[in-house]
PDB file of C-alpha atoms in Angstrom:
ATOM      1  CA  MET A   1     -15.885  35.126  10.897  1.00 68.00           C
ATOM      2  CA  ARG A   2     -14.340  32.389  12.995  1.00 78.00           C
ATOM      3  CA  ALA A   3     -12.015  35.354  14.337  1.00 71.00           C
ATOM      4  CA  GLU A   4     -15.560  37.218  15.213  1.00 70.00           C
ATOM      5  CA  ARG A   5     -17.251  34.413  16.971  1.00 76.00           C
ATOM      6  CA  ALA A   6     -14.167  33.961  19.242  1.00 73.00           C
ATOM      7  CA  ILE A   7     -14.164  37.520  20.192  1.00 70.00           C
ATOM      8  CA  ALA A   8     -17.958  37.384  20.932  1.00 70.00           C
ATOM      9  CA  ASP A   9     -17.639  34.552  23.083  1.00 74.00           C
ATOM     10  CA  ARG A  10     -14.998  36.135  25.167  1.00 69.00           C
ATOM     11  CA  ALA A  11     -16.824  39.305  25.344  1.00 67.00           C
ATOM     12  CA  ALA A  12     -19.614  37.210  26.972  1.00 71.00           C
ATOM     13  CA  ASP A  13     -17.443  36.948  29.921  1.00 72.00           C
ATOM     14  CA  ALA A  14     -15.289  39.900  30.090  1.00 72.00           C
ATOM     15  CA  THR A  15     -14.672  43.303  28.573  1.00 75.00           C
ATOM     16  CA  VAL A  16     -13.113  42.929  25.381  1.00 70.00           C
ATOM     17  CA  VAL A  17     -11.287  45.865  23.793  1.00 75.00           C
ATOM     18  CA  VAL A  18     -11.365  45.727  19.616  1.00 73.00           C
ATOM     19  CA  ALA A  19      -9.006  48.074  17.721  1.00 75.00           C
ATOM     20  CA  SER A  20     -10.391  48.250  14.030  1.00 74.00           C
ATOM     21  CA  GLN A  21     -10.920  50.322  11.174  1.00 76.00           C
ATOM     22  CA  GLU A  22     -13.570  48.211   9.803  1.00 78.00           C
ATOM     23  CA  ALA A  23     -16.680  49.851  10.832  1.00 76.00           C
ATOM     24  CA  ALA A  24     -18.970  46.800  10.094  1.00 79.00           C
ATOM     25  CA  ILE A  25     -17.275  44.534  12.314  1.00 77.00           C
ATOM     26  CA  SER A  26     -17.088  46.873  15.213  1.00 77.00           C
ATOM     27  CA  GLU A  27     -20.935  47.413  14.834  1.00 78.00           C
ATOM     28  CA  ARG A  28     -21.219  43.692  14.935  1.00 78.00           C
ATOM     29  CA  LEU A  29     -19.041  42.939  17.727  1.00 77.00           C
ATOM     30  CA  CYS A  30     -19.470  45.908  20.050  1.00 79.00           C
ATOM     31  CA  ASP A  31     -21.836  47.644  22.176  1.00 82.00           C
ATOM     32  CA  HIS A  32     -19.757  50.781  22.615  1.00 83.00           C
ATOM     33  CA  LEU A  33     -17.823  52.789  20.527  1.00 83.00           C
ATOM     34  CA  LEU A  34     -14.808  54.877  21.379  1.00 83.00           C
ATOM     35  CA  PHE A  35     -13.630  57.339  18.949  1.00 80.00           C
ATOM     36  CA  LEU A  36     -10.006  58.740  18.969  1.00 81.00           C
ATOM     37  CA  GLN A  37      -9.413  61.851  17.046  1.00 79.00           C
ATOM     38  CA  THR A  38      -5.753  63.152  16.766  1.00 84.00           C
ATOM     39  CA  GLY A  39      -4.420  60.974  19.387  1.00 86.00           C
ATOM     40  CA  ARG A  40      -7.278  62.088  21.879  1.00 87.00           C
ATOM     41  CA  LEU A  41     -10.660  60.619  22.984  1.00 86.00           C
ATOM     42  CA  PHE A  42     -13.389  62.244  21.111  1.00 80.00           C
ATOM     43  CA  TRP A  43     -16.158  60.342  22.530  1.00 79.00           C
ATOM     44  CA  CYS A  44     -16.935  56.965  24.124  1.00 85.00           C
ATOM     45  CA  ALA A  45     -20.510  55.993  24.233  1.00 86.00           C
ATOM     46  CA  PRO A  46     -22.813  53.114  23.518  1.00 88.00           C
ATOM     47  CA  PHE A  47     -23.748  52.724  19.954  1.00 82.00           C
ATOM     48  CA  GLU A  48     -27.337  53.922  20.624  1.00 84.00           C
ATOM     49  CA  SER A  49     -25.972  56.915  21.699  1.00 85.00           C
ATOM     50  CA  TRP A  50     -24.122  57.468  18.645  1.00 85.00           C
ATOM     51  CA  ARG A  51     -27.306  56.713  16.443  1.00 84.00           C
ATOM     52  CA  SER A  52     -29.680  58.566  18.745  1.00 87.00           C
ATOM     53  CA  ARG A  53     -27.191  62.004  18.047  1.00 90.00           C
ATOM     54  CA  TYR A  54     -26.112  61.449  14.626  1.00 92.00           C
ATOM     55  CA  ARG A  55     -28.809  60.750  11.925  1.00 94.00           C
ATOM     56  CA  ARG A  56     -29.630  61.117   8.567  1.00 96.00           C
ATOM     57  CA  ILE A  57     -32.895  62.440   6.912  1.00 96.00           C
ATOM     58  CA  ARG A  58     -34.755  63.133   3.703  1.00 97.00           C
ATOM     59  CA  VAL A  59     -36.874  66.339   3.732  1.00 96.00           C
ATOM     60  CA  ARG A  60     -39.303  66.853   1.350  1.00 93.00           C
ATOM     61  CA  ASP A  61     -41.937  69.680   1.246  1.00 91.00           C
ATOM     62  CA  ARG A  62     -40.474  73.012   2.184  1.00 89.00           C
ATOM     63  CA  VAL A  63     -36.818  71.845   1.823  1.00 89.00           C
ATOM     64  CA  GLU A  64     -35.973  75.511   2.230  1.00 90.00           C
ATOM     65  CA  ALA A  65     -36.689  74.804   5.989  1.00 91.00           C
ATOM     66  CA  THR A  66     -33.231  73.076   6.420  1.00 91.00           C
ATOM     67  CA  HIS A  67     -31.416  76.051   6.311  1.00 90.00           C
ATOM     68  CA  GLU A  68     -32.969  77.134   9.815  1.00 87.00           C
ATOM     69  CA  LEU A  69     -31.026  74.082  11.035  1.00 93.00           C
ATOM     70  CA  GLY A  70     -27.947  75.684  11.442  1.00 92.00           C
ATOM     71  CA  GLU A  71     -25.100  73.906  13.069  1.00 92.00           C
ATOM     72  CA  LEU A  72     -27.418  70.797  13.612  1.00 94.00           C
ATOM     73  CA  ALA A  73     -26.959  70.232   9.781  1.00 94.00           C
ATOM     74  CA  LEU A  74     -23.530  68.648   9.481  1.00 92.00           C
ATOM     75  CA  ILE A  75     -23.819  68.049   5.724  1.00 91.00           C
ATOM     76  CA  THR A  76     -26.796  68.798   3.218  1.00 93.00           C
ATOM     77  CA  ARG A  77     -27.442  67.552  -0.260  1.00 93.00           C
ATOM     78  CA  ARG A  78     -29.931  68.777  -2.510  1.00 92.00           C
ATOM     79  CA  GLN A  79     -31.310  65.665  -4.763  1.00 89.00           C
ATOM     80  CA  GLY A  80     -33.900  67.008  -7.046  1.00 89.00           C
ATOM     81  CA  ALA A  81     -37.068  68.435  -4.950  1.00 90.00           C
ATOM     82  CA  THR A  82     -35.477  66.496  -1.695  1.00 94.00           C
ATOM     83  CA  MET A  83     -32.808  67.571   0.382  1.00 94.00           C
ATOM     84  CA  GLU A  84     -30.531  65.233   2.368  1.00 96.00           C
ATOM     85  CA  VAL A  85     -29.289  66.320   5.497  1.00 96.00           C
ATOM     86  CA  LEU A  86     -26.628  64.607   7.995  1.00 95.00           C
ATOM     87  CA  LEU A  87     -27.611  65.691  11.548  1.00 95.00           C
ATOM     88  CA  ASP A  88     -25.726  66.239  14.721  1.00 93.00           C
ATOM     89  CA  ASP A  89     -28.757  66.480  17.090  1.00 94.00           C
ATOM     90  CA  PRO A  90     -28.098  65.532  20.367  1.00 90.00           C
ATOM     91  CA  ALA A  91     -31.558  66.917  21.845  1.00 91.00           C
ATOM     92  CA  GLY A  92     -33.374  65.252  18.896  1.00 90.00           C
ATOM     93  CA  SER A  93     -35.386  68.295  17.858  1.00 93.00           C
ATOM     94  CA  ALA A  94     -34.375  68.782  14.442  1.00 95.00           C
ATOM     95  CA  GLU A  95     -36.866  66.703  12.986  1.00 95.00           C
ATOM     96  CA  GLY A  96     -39.614  68.424  14.873  1.00 94.00           C
ATOM     97  CA  ARG A  97     -38.744  71.871  13.857  1.00 94.00           C
ATOM     98  CA  LEU A  98     -38.821  70.548  10.163  1.00 95.00           C
ATOM     99  CA  ARG A  99     -42.189  69.221  10.557  1.00 95.00           C
ATOM    100  CA  ARG A 100     -43.376  72.135  12.090  1.00 94.00           C
ATOM    101  CA  ALA A 101     -42.319  74.232   9.287  1.00 94.00           C
ATOM    102  CA  GLY A 102     -44.406  71.871   6.838  1.00 95.00           C
ATOM    103  CA  ALA A 103     -41.587  69.344   5.711  1.00 95.00           C
ATOM    104  CA  ARG A 104     -41.821  65.990   5.376  1.00 96.00           C
ATOM    105  CA  VAL A 105     -38.824  64.259   6.970  1.00 96.00           C
ATOM    106  CA  ASP A 106     -38.130  60.640   6.400  1.00 96.00           C
ATOM    107  CA  PRO A 107     -35.087  58.624   8.513  1.00 95.00           C
ATOM    108  CA  MET A 108     -32.357  57.126   6.060  1.00 94.00           C
ATOM    109  CA  PRO A 109     -29.816  54.502   6.753  1.00 91.00           C
ATOM    110  CA  LEU A 110     -26.618  56.197   8.189  1.00 89.00           C
ATOM    111  CA  PRO A 111     -23.721  53.441   7.961  1.00 86.00           C
ATOM    112  CA  LEU A 112     -21.315  53.672  10.786  1.00 83.00           C
ATOM    113  CA  ASP A 113     -18.277  54.109   8.292  1.00 82.00           C
ATOM    114  CA  GLU A 114     -19.878  57.045   6.858  1.00 84.00           C
ATOM    115  CA  LEU A 115     -20.650  58.434  10.190  1.00 83.00           C
ATOM    116  CA  LEU A 116     -17.065  58.120  11.314  1.00 80.00           C
ATOM    117  CA  LEU A 117     -15.552  59.791   7.997  1.00 80.00           C
ATOM    118  CA  VAL A 118     -17.918  62.843   8.650  1.00 80.00           C
ATOM    119  CA  VAL A 119     -17.253  63.049  12.473  1.00 76.00           C
ATOM    120  CA  SER A 120     -13.413  62.836  11.952  1.00 73.00           C
ATOM    121  CA  ALA A 121     -13.485  65.595   9.217  1.00 71.00           C
TER     122      ALA A 121
END
């Protein structure tokens, strides 16, 4: 925790680059996330850009409408009468499409470490 405070103090006056496999620490300390995949830059953006592009939702009623999402749905997992969906939706259109089809859509938490595992697969 002391190291985190020192990094945060330095970052107030300068750009600090943190290389970490600890997603929770990165999320607390950093305002941008740079993701390398197989030695190449995959994406560099503020955390909020990641959060708006990648989302997890729970779909109830009309869960079959999730099949219409195509490539926007990275992962779908049926849980009884609901469907959990991990979205890669830069335009933010998936939830609206599902609601127009009569589905109820609820946002769900998506921890950064889980997101990075999915994106890197």
